[in-house]
CSV table of C-alpha atoms in Angstrom, one decimal:
chain,number,residue,atom,x,y,z
C,1,MET,CA,13.1,-32.4,-17.7
C,2,LYS,CA,10.9,-35.0,-17.2
C,3,ASN,CA,10.2,-38.3,-19.0
C,4,VAL,CA,6.8,-39.4,-20.5
C,5,ILE,CA,5.9,-42.5,-22.5
C,6,ILE,CA,4.2,-42.5,-25.9
C,7,ILE,CA,2.1,-45.7,-26.4
C,8,PRO,CA,1.3,-46.3,-30.0
C,9,ALA,CA,-2.2,-47.7,-30.8
C,10,ASP,CA,-0.7,-49.7,-33.6
C,11,GLY,CA,1.3,-52.2,-31.2
C,12,SER,CA,4.7,-50.9,-32.1
C,13,ASP,CA,7.2,-50.3,-29.3
C,14,CYS,CA,6.4,-47.6,-26.6
C,15,ARG,CA,9.0,-44.8,-26.5
C,16,VAL,CA,10.3,-42.6,-23.7
C,17,HIS,CA,10.4,-39.0,-24.6
C,18,THR,CA,12.3,-36.4,-22.4
C,19,LEU,CA,10.5,-33.1,-22.2
C,20,THR,CA,12.9,-30.2,-21.9
C,21,GLU,CA,12.3,-27.1,-20.0
C,22,ASP,CA,12.1,-24.9,-23.1
C,23,GLU,CA,9.6,-27.5,-24.9
C,24,ASP,CA,6.2,-26.5,-25.3
C,25,GLU,CA,4.5,-29.5,-23.4
C,26,MET,CA,0.9,-29.1,-24.9
C,27,ARG,CA,2.3,-28.6,-28.4
C,28,PHE,CA,4.1,-31.8,-28.0
C,29,VAL,CA,0.9,-33.5,-26.7
C,30,ARG,CA,-1.3,-32.2,-29.7
C,31,LYS,CA,1.5,-33.4,-32.1
C,32,ILE,CA,1.7,-37.0,-30.6
C,33,VAL,CA,-1.9,-37.5,-30.2
C,34,GLY,CA,-3.0,-36.0,-33.5
C,35,GLY,CA,-5.1,-33.0,-32.4
C,36,TYR,CA,-6.9,-31.6,-29.2
C,37,PHE,CA,-6.3,-33.7,-26.3
C,38,GLU,CA,-8.2,-34.9,-23.2
C,39,VAL,CA,-6.9,-36.4,-19.8
C,40,ILE,CA,-8.4,-39.9,-19.1
C,41,ALA,CA,-8.8,-41.0,-15.6
C,42,THR,CA,-6.5,-43.8,-14.5
C,43,HIS,CA,-6.4,-46.4,-11.6
C,44,ASP,CA,-3.3,-45.1,-10.4
C,45,PRO,CA,-3.1,-41.3,-8.9
C,46,THR,CA,0.5,-41.0,-9.8
C,47,ILE,CA,-0.1,-41.0,-13.6
C,48,THR,CA,-2.1,-39.3,-16.3
C,49,LEU,CA,-3.0,-40.7,-19.6
C,50,TRP,CA,-3.5,-38.0,-22.6
C,51,ALA,CA,-5.4,-39.1,-25.6
C,52,ASN,CA,-7.1,-37.3,-28.7
C,53,GLU,CA,-10.4,-35.8,-27.6
C,54,ASP,CA,-12.1,-36.5,-30.8
C,55,GLY,CA,-10.5,-40.1,-31.3
C,56,LEU,CA,-13.9,-41.9,-31.3
C,57,ARG,CA,-15.4,-39.4,-33.7
C,58,LEU,CA,-12.3,-39.9,-36.0
C,59,ASN,CA,-12.5,-43.7,-35.7
C,60,LEU,CA,-9.2,-44.0,-34.2
C,61,PRO,CA,-8.0,-47.7,-33.5
C,62,VAL,CA,-8.4,-48.9,-30.0
C,63,ASN,CA,-5.1,-48.7,-27.9
C,64,LYS,CA,-5.2,-52.0,-26.2
C,65,ARG,CA,-2.1,-51.4,-24.1
C,66,ALA,CA,-3.6,-48.0,-22.7
C,67,LEU,CA,-6.9,-49.6,-21.7
C,68,GLY,CA,-5.3,-51.3,-18.7
C,69,PHE,CA,-4.6,-48.0,-17.3
C,70,ALA,CA,-8.2,-46.3,-17.6
C,71,HIS,CA,-11.1,-46.9,-15.4
C,72,ALA,CA,-13.3,-49.6,-16.4
C,73,GLY,CA,-15.7,-49.0,-19.4
C,74,THR,CA,-13.5,-46.1,-20.6
C,75,LEU,CA,-12.5,-46.8,-24.3
C,76,VAL,CA,-9.1,-45.5,-25.1
C,77,VAL,CA,-8.4,-44.9,-28.9
C,78,GLY,CA,-5.3,-43.6,-30.9
C,79,ASP,CA,-1.8,-42.8,-29.8
C,80,VAL,CA,-1.5,-41.9,-26.2
C,81,ILE,CA,1.0,-40.3,-23.9
C,82,LEU,CA,1.5,-41.5,-20.2
C,83,MET,CA,2.6,-38.6,-17.9
C,84,GLY,CA,3.0,-38.4,-14.2
C,85,ALA,CA,0.4,-36.9,-12.1
C,86,ALA,CA,-0.5,-33.2,-12.5
C,87,TYR,CA,0.4,-30.5,-9.9
C,88,GLU,CA,-2.4,-28.1,-8.8
C,89,ASN,CA,-1.3,-25.6,-11.5
C,90,GLY,CA,-1.7,-28.1,-14.4
C,91,ASP,CA,2.0,-28.9,-14.8
C,92,THR,CA,2.7,-32.6,-14.9
C,93,LYS,CA,5.3,-34.8,-13.3
C,94,ALA,CA,7.5,-37.2,-14.8
C,95,VAL,CA,6.2,-40.8,-15.2
C,96,PRO,CA,7.3,-43.0,-12.6
C,97,GLU,CA,10.2,-45.0,-13.8
C,98,PHE,CA,8.4,-48.3,-13.1
C,99,TYR,CA,6.2,-47.7,-16.0
C,100,GLU,CA,9.2,-47.4,-18.4
C,101,TYR,CA,10.2,-51.0,-17.3
C,102,ALA,CA,6.5,-52.3,-17.2
C,103,LEU,CA,6.0,-51.2,-20.9
C,104,GLY,CA,9.4,-52.1,-22.3
C,105,ALA,CA,9.7,-48.5,-23.4
C,106,LYS,CA,12.9,-47.5,-25.2
C,107,ALA,CA,14.4,-44.1,-25.1
């Protein structure tokens, strides 16, 4: 099991979601971001940011809280998921607990 943080674009509260061993991680990501996803580069190598890959074309709203994690000049739109860094095989780690507190994320 590992915790991830859902950061809604509408400014509502961030939520912690615990992914279980039998939960399909990629299906969960597609459900939250609303379609196919992309990983957005961040300033912190311990985290990854997952967003809708067609978000700009779909005119999804800017996610102001998630902008702070992305590299300068990267526009982040729609609901996103903050996860830990990825292992070489593509699996992800839990998001560092610090971010749950920093974002005021609720379980």
